[in-house]
Amino acid sequence: MRIILGIGGGIAAYKAAMLLRLFTEQGHDVVPMPTRSALRFVGEPTWEALSGHPVNTSVFEDVESVNHVRQAERADLVVVAPATADLMARVVGGRADDLLSATILTATCPVVFAPAMHTQMWENPATRRNVAQLREDGYTVIDPAVGRLTGHDSGAGRLPDPREIYRRALAAASSAGAALPDLTGCRLVVTAGGTREALDPVRYLGNRSSGKQGIAIAQAAADLGASVELILAHTEVSAPEGSEKLRIRRVSSALELENAVGEALGDGRSVDGVIMTAAVADFRPRSVAVSKIKKDPSADDAPTLELVRNPDILRGLVEAKSRGEHGAFLVGFAAETGSEDHTVAELGESKLVSKGADMLVVNEVGTDLVFGQDQTAATILVREAEEIRSEAVVGTKIDLARRLMTRVASHLNIGSRTARG
Ligand code: C5P
């Protein structure tokens, strides 16, 4: 892909150099387009050396090629990181007073803004209005991360990790032109990862869930505008960065996860959906030893583990819903291997019925299928009146996450908008 990397004049400009590297390492051709004030933070030689392209900031350079039009026409994606409040305001106003704003005004490809600024600037009504307008106009605006800012203060406004911007930018490019739901105003709870049930202070019973699918769902929902609480058990991959749209709560055991889901539901009135992607242990040791369980060196015997059932959290949510305690749309996940008598799809359908969830995503799992992989093959089963409808999805876990969100949105009667590009 040919990517224009717009760099606004903020201290986070140095992180854009790392973003540039991420793109070029994956074979993308990156044209850096810093504003004049960005060059006060990181100079031309850095951008030119890292990209192999000359740097221009004004439409009055390279005039004979009508540079802003030429660049915009050839680009597959424009990423602006950091996007300053001023730059976004200029784009909202349709200004074209430097090469970057003129290029954005001309571009028809997806444009992604990654804002970074102090919390007060981010929360100022003018910035909020501008961000809302950019989104309304079809641009992708990534919410800034919450954390340490320039100086000693911290809050919302930090430029997200370059890997996160990279992921979001490529996601925007791949969904260009697709009709995706607008989940603004929607509140979702997503669980992800595998629980661990302690045996003693050092050992636990766990499972092979990597957490990738649940994290992809939480991120896809937040990307589409939902407010997401991600309840994250143990994962193989690093946890995503939290933001205003994506709040993360870490848990370990099934009981902790149940408690966190209950707290996230609160009075049950404001959550629209719960997506139970986590692999929750069905059993836990009856008791947890206070000190490490020792082997007896003089004997060959081994301790016998006594297990007790964990609550089925999803079933509990279904029952609470039938008692009118909440109205959330309930999505379960099932990992099935199939058996001699039943196919994975059959097992999925009977699980949807027995669990009573509104929707079930069934994955076929085996030693090297699904768990820990980026690719997945799944069937989305949904109850519609007396019928069960199914849709097969084969692709990346991000593809499945988007497809699932589209299905969930249609059940929540949420409309879609077409992604720019
Ligand atoms: O019955 P099974 O474990 O296959 O169901 C999987 C679904 O149920 C997943 O959505 C999982 O998050 C949820 N689950 C649960 N509580 C359990 C076990 C599974 O909520 N104790």
Tab-separated table of C-alpha atoms and ligand atoms in Angstrom:
chain	number	residue	atom	x	y	z
A	1	MET	CA	0.000	0.000	0.000
A	2	ARG	CA	1.025	3.600	-0.483
A	3	ILE	CA	0.457	5.416	2.781
A	4	ILE	CA	0.670	9.134	3.457
A	5	LEU	CA	1.803	9.639	7.041
A	6	GLY	CA	0.679	13.083	8.169
A	7	ILE	CA	2.529	14.328	11.233
A	8	GLY	CA	1.071	17.159	13.297
A	9	GLY	CA	3.094	19.564	15.407
A	10	GLY	CA	3.078	17.892	18.807
A	11	ILE	CA	5.668	16.336	21.056
A	12	ALA	CA	4.317	12.864	20.156
A	13	ALA	CA	5.733	13.394	16.624
A	14	TYR	CA	8.699	11.244	17.626
A	15	LYS	CA	6.375	8.248	17.978
A	16	ALA	CA	5.330	8.709	14.337
A	17	ALA	CA	8.882	7.711	13.360
A	18	MET	CA	8.233	4.298	14.955
A	19	LEU	CA	4.877	4.060	13.195
A	20	LEU	CA	6.609	4.806	9.897
A	21	ARG	CA	9.023	1.944	10.578
A	22	LEU	CA	6.172	-0.458	11.331
A	23	PHE	CA	4.591	0.349	7.971
A	24	THR	CA	7.813	0.115	5.950
A	25	GLU	CA	8.863	-3.131	7.653
A	26	GLN	CA	5.649	-4.662	6.344
A	27	GLY	CA	6.506	-3.536	2.813
A	28	HIS	CA	4.321	-0.423	2.619
A	29	ASP	CA	5.537	2.662	0.799
A	30	VAL	CA	5.212	5.602	3.209
A	31	VAL	CA	5.231	9.253	2.174
A	32	PRO	CA	5.833	11.367	5.283
A	33	MET	CA	3.982	14.677	5.334
A	34	PRO	CA	4.883	16.637	8.453
A	35	THR	CA	3.416	20.074	9.058
A	36	ARG	CA	5.872	22.923	9.428
A	37	SER	CA	5.460	22.848	13.214
A	38	ALA	CA	6.000	19.044	13.286
A	39	LEU	CA	9.451	19.693	11.835
A	40	ARG	CA	10.291	21.707	14.971
A	41	PHE	CA	9.914	18.449	16.938
A	42	VAL	CA	11.457	15.940	14.499
A	43	GLY	CA	13.469	17.211	11.545
A	44	GLU	CA	13.363	16.445	7.826
A	45	PRO	CA	16.398	14.106	7.764
A	46	THR	CA	14.618	11.616	10.040
A	47	TRP	CA	11.543	11.434	7.823
A	48	GLU	CA	13.512	11.358	4.582
A	49	ALA	CA	15.946	8.695	5.763
A	50	LEU	CA	13.251	6.439	7.205
A	51	SER	CA	10.933	6.702	4.206
A	52	GLY	CA	13.217	7.274	1.227
A	53	HIS	CA	10.980	10.173	0.133
A	54	PRO	CA	11.696	13.907	0.147
A	55	VAL	CA	9.707	15.984	2.616
A	56	ASN	CA	7.470	18.851	1.499
A	57	THR	CA	5.226	20.934	3.721
A	58	SER	CA	3.778	23.503	1.368
A	59	VAL	CA	1.734	23.401	-1.839
A	60	PHE	CA	4.265	25.901	-3.208
A	61	GLU	CA	7.000	23.259	-3.312
A	62	ASP	CA	7.176	20.870	-6.252
A	63	VAL	CA	4.452	23.022	-7.860
A	64	GLU	CA	4.831	21.651	-11.391
A	65	SER	CA	3.566	18.219	-10.229
A	66	VAL	CA	0.547	19.698	-8.349
A	67	ASN	CA	1.876	17.736	-5.409
A	68	HIS	CA	-1.168	17.634	-3.103
A	69	VAL	CA	-3.391	16.256	-5.875
A	70	ARG	CA	-0.754	13.799	-7.067
A	71	GLN	CA	-0.069	12.508	-3.557
A	72	ALA	CA	-3.759	12.222	-2.632
A	73	GLU	CA	-4.598	10.390	-5.852
A	74	ARG	CA	-1.846	7.835	-5.418
A	75	ALA	CA	-2.496	7.114	-1.728
A	76	ASP	CA	-4.345	4.028	-0.483
A	77	LEU	CA	-4.450	5.336	3.060
A	78	VAL	CA	-3.733	8.545	4.962
A	79	VAL	CA	-2.752	8.263	8.628
A	80	VAL	CA	-2.310	11.407	10.715
A	81	ALA	CA	-0.321	10.797	13.902
A	82	PRO	CA	-0.190	12.800	16.033
A	83	ALA	CA	-3.281	14.742	14.967
A	84	THR	CA	-3.295	18.060	16.797
A	85	ALA	CA	-6.457	19.936	17.804
A	86	ASP	CA	-5.498	22.646	15.313
A	87	LEU	CA	-5.002	20.240	12.404
A	88	MET	CA	-8.351	18.536	13.030
A	89	ALA	CA	-10.070	21.930	13.274
A	90	ARG	CA	-8.563	22.904	9.942
A	91	VAL	CA	-9.760	19.680	8.290
A	92	VAL	CA	-13.263	20.108	9.749
A	93	GLY	CA	-13.330	23.616	8.297
A	94	GLY	CA	-12.243	22.340	4.875
A	95	ARG	CA	-9.051	24.424	5.062
A	96	ALA	CA	-6.172	23.729	2.692
A	97	ASP	CA	-3.485	26.054	4.003
A	98	ASP	CA	-0.583	23.609	3.922
A	99	LEU	CA	0.344	20.484	1.968
A	100	LEU	CA	-1.118	18.048	4.519
A	101	SER	CA	-4.523	19.715	4.885
A	102	ALA	CA	-4.744	20.228	1.101
A	103	THR	CA	-3.902	16.546	0.580
A	104	ILE	CA	-6.524	15.404	3.105
A	105	LEU	CA	-9.106	17.603	1.394
A	106	THR	CA	-8.264	15.982	-1.940
A	107	ALA	CA	-7.964	12.359	-0.727
A	108	THR	CA	-10.736	9.870	-1.425
A	109	CYS	CA	-9.036	6.941	0.370
A	110	PRO	CA	-9.573	6.155	4.088
A	111	VAL	CA	-8.108	8.795	6.417
A	112	VAL	CA	-7.278	7.903	10.021
A	113	PHE	CA	-6.554	10.493	12.720
A	114	ALA	CA	-4.701	9.560	15.908
A	115	PRO	CA	-5.085	12.643	18.110
A	116	ALA	CA	-2.660	13.513	20.899
A	117	MET	CA	-2.941	16.548	23.137
A	118	HIS	CA	-3.422	17.571	26.723
A	119	THR	CA	-6.584	16.313	28.412
A	120	GLN	CA	-8.047	19.814	28.680
A	121	MET	CA	-7.656	20.344	24.934
A	122	TRP	CA	-9.106	16.889	24.158
A	123	GLU	CA	-12.090	17.547	26.409
A	124	ASN	CA	-12.708	21.068	25.189
A	125	PRO	CA	-16.153	21.325	23.535
A	126	ALA	CA	-14.567	22.662	20.335
A	127	THR	CA	-12.343	19.569	20.008
A	128	ARG	CA	-15.265	17.247	20.861
A	129	ARG	CA	-17.354	18.931	18.161
A	130	ASN	CA	-14.531	18.640	15.634
A	131	VAL	CA	-13.920	14.964	16.413
A	132	ALA	CA	-17.647	14.212	16.131
A	133	GLN	CA	-17.749	16.079	12.808
A	134	LEU	CA	-14.741	14.202	11.442
A	135	ARG	CA	-16.424	10.897	12.332
A	136	GLU	CA	-19.669	12.111	10.814
A	137	ASP	CA	-17.766	12.931	7.621
A	138	GLY	CA	-16.521	9.323	7.447
A	139	TYR	CA	-13.007	9.759	8.840
A	140	THR	CA	-11.676	7.350	11.460
A	141	VAL	CA	-10.610	9.070	14.675
A	142	ILE	CA	-8.822	6.837	17.175
A	143	ASP	CA	-9.481	7.747	20.779
A	144	PRO	CA	-6.279	8.770	22.533
A	145	ALA	CA	-4.932	6.542	25.268
A	146	VAL	CA	-5.139	7.461	28.923
A	147	GLY	CA	-1.759	7.807	30.615
A	148	ARG	CA	1.282	9.942	31.182
A	149	LEU	CA	1.320	13.150	29.140
A	150	THR	CA	4.138	15.585	28.493
A	151	GLY	CA	5.412	16.791	31.837
A	152	HIS	CA	4.141	15.290	35.061
A	153	ASP	CA	0.437	15.213	34.351
A	154	SER	CA	-1.565	12.265	33.084
A	155	GLY	CA	-5.028	11.713	31.627
A	156	ALA	CA	-6.754	11.142	28.282
A	157	GLY	CA	-4.798	12.563	25.365
A	158	ARG	CA	-1.751	10.362	25.016
A	159	LEU	CA	-0.914	9.113	21.515
A	160	PRO	CA	-1.744	5.377	21.435
A	161	ASP	CA	1.086	2.899	21.041
A	162	PRO	CA	2.314	2.960	17.400
A	163	ARG	CA	1.386	-0.754	17.092
A	164	GLU	CA	-2.178	0.112	18.034
A	165	ILE	CA	-2.316	2.933	15.452
A	166	TYR	CA	-0.830	0.540	12.886
A	167	ARG	CA	-3.531	-2.058	13.623
A	168	ARG	CA	-6.362	0.490	13.500
A	169	ALA	CA	-5.069	2.095	10.321
A	170	LEU	CA	-4.881	-1.218	8.464
A	171	ALA	CA	-8.322	-2.153	9.780
A	172	ALA	CA	-9.710	1.127	8.397
A	173	ALA	CA	-8.074	0.433	5.037
A	174	SER	CA	-9.461	-3.089	4.842
A	175	SER	CA	-13.013	-2.051	5.737
A	176	ALA	CA	-13.099	0.859	3.264
A	177	GLY	CA	-16.400	0.875	1.428
A	178	ALA	CA	-17.945	-1.748	3.733
A	179	ALA	CA	-21.216	-0.997	5.496
A	180	LEU	CA	-20.349	-1.199	9.174
A	181	PRO	CA	-22.656	-0.539	12.096
A	182	ASP	CA	-22.406	2.725	13.988
A	183	LEU	CA	-22.312	1.597	17.617
A	184	THR	CA	-22.050	5.098	19.096
A	185	GLY	CA	-24.031	5.216	22.339
A	186	CYS	CA	-24.067	1.426	22.662
A	187	ARG	CA	-22.632	-0.168	25.842
A	188	LEU	CA	-21.090	-3.618	25.614
A	189	VAL	CA	-19.351	-5.938	28.030
A	190	VAL	CA	-16.843	-8.347	26.467
A	191	THR	CA	-15.005	-11.109	28.326
A	192	ALA	CA	-11.774	-12.545	26.953
A	193	GLY	CA	-8.905	-14.882	27.770
A	194	GLY	CA	-8.795	-17.999	29.905
A	195	THR	CA	-9.480	-18.212	33.618
A	196	ARG	CA	-7.025	-19.802	36.044
A	197	GLU	CA	-8.162	-21.798	39.051
A	198	ALA	CA	-5.566	-21.835	41.792
A	199	LEU	CA	-4.400	-25.124	43.336
A	200	ASP	CA	-1.852	-23.526	45.614
A	201	PRO	CA	0.131	-20.255	45.525
A	202	VAL	CA	2.149	-21.374	42.477
A	203	ARG	CA	-0.052	-23.772	40.507
A	204	TYR	CA	-3.338	-23.454	38.703
A	205	LEU	CA	-5.683	-25.223	36.318
A	206	GLY	CA	-5.858	-23.226	33.118
A	207	ASN	CA	-6.733	-23.498	29.448
A	208	ARG	CA	-5.278	-22.635	26.061
A	209	SER	CA	-7.351	-19.558	25.253
A	210	SER	CA	-5.042	-16.853	23.842
A	211	GLY	CA	-7.523	-14.011	24.331
A	212	LYS	CA	-7.036	-12.881	20.693
A	213	GLN	CA	-10.656	-13.285	19.636
A	214	GLY	CA	-12.165	-11.504	22.637
A	215	ILE	CA	-9.678	-8.634	22.362
A	216	ALA	CA	-10.446	-8.334	18.623
A	217	ILE	CA	-14.173	-8.133	19.436
A	218	ALA	CA	-13.691	-5.485	22.119
A	219	GLN	CA	-11.464	-3.438	19.805
A	220	ALA	CA	-13.811	-3.790	16.834
A	221	ALA	CA	-16.764	-2.667	18.971
A	222	ALA	CA	-14.832	0.327	20.328
A	223	ASP	CA	-13.651	1.187	16.792
A	224	LEU	CA	-17.291	1.279	15.727
A	225	GLY	CA	-18.086	3.738	18.507
A	226	ALA	CA	-19.356	1.499	21.342
A	227	SER	CA	-18.344	2.015	24.978
A	228	VAL	CA	-16.780	-1.291	25.880
A	229	GLU	CA	-15.813	-2.826	29.187
A	230	LEU	CA	-13.340	-5.597	28.442
A	231	ILE	CA	-13.068	-8.098	31.281
A	232	LEU	CA	-9.767	-9.730	30.604
A	233	ALA	CA	-8.646	-13.006	32.118
A	234	HIS	CA	-5.256	-14.535	31.220
A	235	THR	CA	-3.996	-14.076	27.683
A	236	GLU	CA	-1.075	-15.086	25.539
A	237	VAL	CA	-1.057	-11.724	23.802
A	238	SER	CA	-0.452	-8.411	25.515
A	239	ALA	CA	-3.511	-6.518	26.681
A	240	PRO	CA	-4.653	-3.642	24.471
A	241	GLU	CA	-4.304	-0.077	25.723
A	242	GLY	CA	-7.376	1.261	27.445
A	243	SER	CA	-9.089	4.395	26.185
A	244	GLU	CA	-12.271	6.338	26.859
A	245	LYS	CA	-14.135	3.823	24.703
A	246	LEU	CA	-12.347	0.721	25.913
A	247	ARG	CA	-12.088	0.169	29.660
A	248	ILE	CA	-10.132	-2.868	30.752
A	249	ARG	CA	-10.561	-4.817	33.958
A	250	ARG	CA	-8.219	-7.705	34.722
A	251	VAL	CA	-9.472	-10.868	36.431
A	252	SER	CA	-8.012	-14.290	37.105
A	253	SER	CA	-10.509	-16.953	38.182
A	254	ALA	CA	-14.042	-17.809	37.044
A	255	LEU	CA	-15.496	-16.410	40.275
A	256	GLU	CA	-13.661	-13.110	39.772
A	257	LEU	CA	-14.910	-12.986	36.196
A	258	GLU	CA	-18.486	-13.622	37.339
A	259	ASN	CA	-18.183	-10.844	39.880
A	260	ALA	CA	-16.753	-8.408	37.301
A	261	VAL	CA	-19.531	-9.183	34.804
A	262	GLY	CA	-22.128	-8.603	37.553
A	263	GLU	CA	-20.567	-5.257	38.435
A	264	ALA	CA	-20.322	-4.217	34.788
A	265	LEU	CA	-24.031	-4.953	34.330
A	266	GLY	CA	-24.797	-2.808	37.377
A	267	ASP	CA	-28.517	-2.200	37.560
A	268	GLY	CA	-28.780	-4.014	34.231
A	269	ARG	CA	-30.537	-1.218	32.417
A	270	SER	CA	-27.744	0.438	30.505
A	271	VAL	CA	-25.784	-2.483	29.009
A	272	ASP	CA	-26.911	-3.439	25.504
A	273	GLY	CA	-24.951	-6.637	25.099
A	274	VAL	CA	-22.623	-9.089	26.824
A	275	ILE	CA	-20.226	-11.083	24.660
A	276	MET	CA	-18.817	-14.014	26.594
A	277	THR	CA	-15.700	-14.868	24.631
A	278	ALA	CA	-13.695	-15.929	27.691
A	279	ALA	CA	-12.857	-19.577	28.205
A	280	VAL	CA	-14.224	-20.002	31.707
A	281	ALA	CA	-13.135	-23.042	33.716
A	282	ASP	CA	-16.082	-25.289	34.463
A	283	PHE	CA	-14.423	-26.676	37.599
A	284	ARG	CA	-12.124	-25.382	40.299
A	285	PRO	CA	-10.269	-27.183	43.090
A	286	ARG	CA	-12.491	-27.611	46.136
A	287	SER	CA	-9.820	-25.954	48.261
A	288	VAL	CA	-6.735	-23.870	47.529
A	289	ALA	CA	-3.671	-24.944	49.542
A	290	VAL	CA	-2.196	-22.017	51.443
A	291	SER	CA	1.350	-23.190	50.786
A	292	LYS	CA	2.887	-25.078	47.861
A	293	ILE	CA	1.746	-28.708	47.683
A	294	LYS	CA	4.878	-30.842	48.263
A	295	LYS	CA	5.684	-34.295	46.947
A	296	ASP	CA	6.767	-36.929	49.455
A	297	PRO	CA	10.282	-37.983	48.279
A	298	SER	CA	9.932	-41.397	49.910
A	299	ALA	CA	6.655	-42.323	48.191
A	300	ASP	CA	5.356	-42.579	44.615
A	301	ASP	CA	1.815	-41.503	45.348
A	302	ALA	CA	0.291	-38.285	44.020
A	303	PRO	CA	-2.437	-36.148	45.533
A	304	THR	CA	-5.978	-36.538	44.254
A	305	LEU	CA	-7.572	-33.294	43.171
A	306	GLU	CA	-11.125	-32.757	44.234
A	307	LEU	CA	-12.969	-30.352	41.980
A	308	VAL	CA	-16.217	-28.462	42.353
A	309	ARG	CA	-18.362	-26.870	39.665
A	310	ASN	CA	-17.925	-23.208	38.816
A	311	PRO	CA	-21.056	-21.200	38.133
A	312	ASP	CA	-22.040	-21.073	34.468
A	313	ILE	CA	-21.878	-17.303	34.104
A	314	LEU	CA	-23.625	-17.148	30.737
A	315	ARG	CA	-26.468	-19.327	31.954
A	316	GLY	CA	-26.737	-17.106	35.022
A	317	LEU	CA	-27.062	-14.072	32.718
A	318	VAL	CA	-29.769	-15.827	30.689
A	319	GLU	CA	-31.711	-16.614	33.868
A	320	ALA	CA	-31.324	-13.068	35.191
A	321	LYS	CA	-32.624	-11.769	31.853
A	322	SER	CA	-35.667	-14.016	32.017
A	323	ARG	CA	-36.362	-12.606	35.491
A	324	GLY	CA	-36.288	-9.126	33.948
A	325	GLU	CA	-33.115	-8.101	35.792
A	326	HIS	CA	-31.417	-6.859	32.633
A	327	GLY	CA	-32.132	-6.599	28.928
A	328	ALA	CA	-28.694	-7.250	27.433
A	329	PHE	CA	-28.299	-9.234	24.206
A	330	LEU	CA	-26.302	-12.314	25.196
A	331	VAL	CA	-23.634	-13.851	23.002
A	332	GLY	CA	-21.833	-17.057	23.951
A	333	PHE	CA	-18.850	-18.784	22.424
A	334	ALA	CA	-18.446	-22.507	22.133
A	335	ALA	CA	-15.294	-24.383	21.324
A	336	GLU	CA	-16.227	-27.802	19.987
A	337	THR	CA	-14.207	-30.669	18.604
A	338	GLY	CA	-17.117	-32.685	17.203
A	339	SER	CA	-17.704	-36.281	18.209
A	340	GLU	CA	-18.486	-39.626	16.580
A	341	ASP	CA	-22.212	-38.926	16.787
A	342	HIS	CA	-22.415	-35.181	16.261
A	343	THR	CA	-20.883	-32.561	14.011
A	344	VAL	CA	-19.585	-29.295	15.418
A	345	ALA	CA	-22.620	-27.446	13.971
A	346	GLU	CA	-25.062	-29.862	15.632
A	347	LEU	CA	-23.311	-29.512	18.955
A	348	GLY	CA	-23.421	-25.723	18.523
A	349	GLU	CA	-27.153	-25.657	17.853
A	350	SER	CA	-27.936	-27.777	20.877
A	351	LYS	CA	-25.658	-25.617	23.009
A	352	LEU	CA	-27.432	-22.440	21.839
A	353	VAL	CA	-30.712	-23.971	22.951
A	354	SER	CA	-29.425	-25.417	26.218
A	355	LYS	CA	-27.573	-22.231	27.205
A	356	GLY	CA	-30.508	-20.029	26.188
A	357	ALA	CA	-28.205	-17.305	24.791
A	358	ASP	CA	-29.428	-15.062	21.965
A	359	MET	CA	-26.422	-15.851	19.793
A	360	LEU	CA	-23.643	-18.421	19.858
A	361	VAL	CA	-20.374	-18.428	17.955
A	362	VAL	CA	-19.130	-21.950	17.434
A	363	ASN	CA	-15.469	-22.617	16.758
A	364	GLU	CA	-14.042	-25.935	15.759
A	365	VAL	CA	-10.996	-26.420	17.932
A	366	GLY	CA	-8.176	-28.903	17.787
A	367	THR	CA	-4.559	-28.737	18.763
A	368	ASP	CA	-3.569	-26.264	16.053
A	369	LEU	CA	-6.991	-24.971	15.029
A	370	VAL	CA	-8.310	-21.640	16.339
A	371	PHE	CA	-6.542	-21.467	19.724
A	372	GLY	CA	-3.771	-18.902	19.552
A	373	GLN	CA	-4.128	-18.492	15.769
A	374	ASP	CA	-4.899	-15.270	13.877
A	375	GLN	CA	-7.174	-17.097	11.463
A	376	THR	CA	-10.439	-18.639	12.489
A	377	ALA	CA	-13.334	-20.613	11.111
A	378	ALA	CA	-16.590	-20.165	12.960
A	379	THR	CA	-20.335	-20.362	12.639
A	380	ILE	CA	-22.522	-17.615	14.077
A	381	LEU	CA	-25.804	-19.127	15.246
A	382	VAL	CA	-28.653	-16.817	16.134
A	383	ARG	CA	-32.181	-17.404	17.330
A	384	GLU	CA	-34.812	-15.704	15.229
A	385	ALA	CA	-38.351	-16.499	16.361
A	386	GLU	CA	-38.460	-20.297	16.409
A	387	GLU	CA	-35.660	-20.722	13.916
A	388	ILE	CA	-31.893	-20.913	14.277
A	389	ARG	CA	-30.046	-19.060	11.517
A	390	SER	CA	-26.421	-19.712	10.842
A	391	GLU	CA	-23.639	-17.857	9.077
A	392	ALA	CA	-20.198	-19.327	8.448
A	393	VAL	CA	-17.237	-16.964	8.733
A	394	VAL	CA	-13.726	-17.883	7.618
A	395	GLY	CA	-11.015	-15.276	7.950
A	396	THR	CA	-9.030	-13.485	10.583
A	397	LYS	CA	-10.272	-13.042	14.131
A	398	ILE	CA	-10.687	-9.343	13.261
A	399	ASP	CA	-12.959	-10.305	10.324
A	400	LEU	CA	-15.049	-12.460	12.653
A	401	ALA	CA	-15.189	-9.642	15.221
A	402	ARG	CA	-16.532	-7.190	12.635
A	403	ARG	CA	-19.024	-9.687	11.276
A	404	LEU	CA	-20.225	-10.471	14.777
A	405	MET	CA	-20.632	-6.780	15.581
A	406	THR	CA	-22.654	-6.320	12.403
A	407	ARG	CA	-24.957	-9.185	13.435
A	408	VAL	CA	-25.262	-7.941	17.013
A	409	ALA	CA	-26.029	-4.403	15.770
A	410	SER	CA	-28.787	-5.647	13.497
A	411	HIS	CA	-30.368	-7.421	16.480
A	412	LEU	CA	-30.087	-4.251	18.518
A	413	ASN	CA	-31.706	-2.395	15.584
A	414	ILE	CA	-28.650	-0.254	15.004
A	415	GLY	CA	-28.121	1.158	11.533
A	416	SER	CA	-24.902	1.155	9.561
A	417	ARG	CA	-22.764	3.710	7.800
A	418	THR	CA	-20.422	3.081	4.935
A	419	ALA	CA	-16.752	3.344	5.783
A	420	ARG	CA	-14.941	6.058	3.813
A	421	GLY	CA	-12.861	5.006	0.871
B	1	C5P	O1	-20.639	-24.797	28.049
B	1	C5P	P1	-19.450	-24.182	27.430
B	1	C5P	O2	-18.307	-24.014	28.402
B	1	C5P	O3	-19.020	-24.785	26.149
B	1	C5P	O4	-19.953	-22.713	27.023
B	1	C5P	C1	-19.099	-21.755	26.558
B	1	C5P	C2	-19.732	-20.398	26.748
B	1	C5P	O5	-20.199	-20.278	28.084
B	1	C5P	C3	-18.730	-19.280	26.582
B	1	C5P	O6	-19.425	-18.138	26.106
B	1	C5P	C4	-18.207	-19.077	27.986
B	1	C5P	O7	-17.716	-17.760	28.164
B	1	C5P	C5	-19.441	-19.365	28.820
B	1	C5P	N1	-19.164	-19.998	30.116
B	1	C5P	C6	-19.577	-19.386	31.259
B	1	C5P	N2	-19.347	-19.950	32.469
B	1	C5P	C7	-18.742	-21.157	32.563
B	1	C5P	C8	-18.316	-21.814	31.399
B	1	C5P	C9	-18.542	-21.200	30.187
B	1	C5P	O8	-20.141	-18.283	31.167
B	1	C5P	N3	-18.526	-21.677	33.740
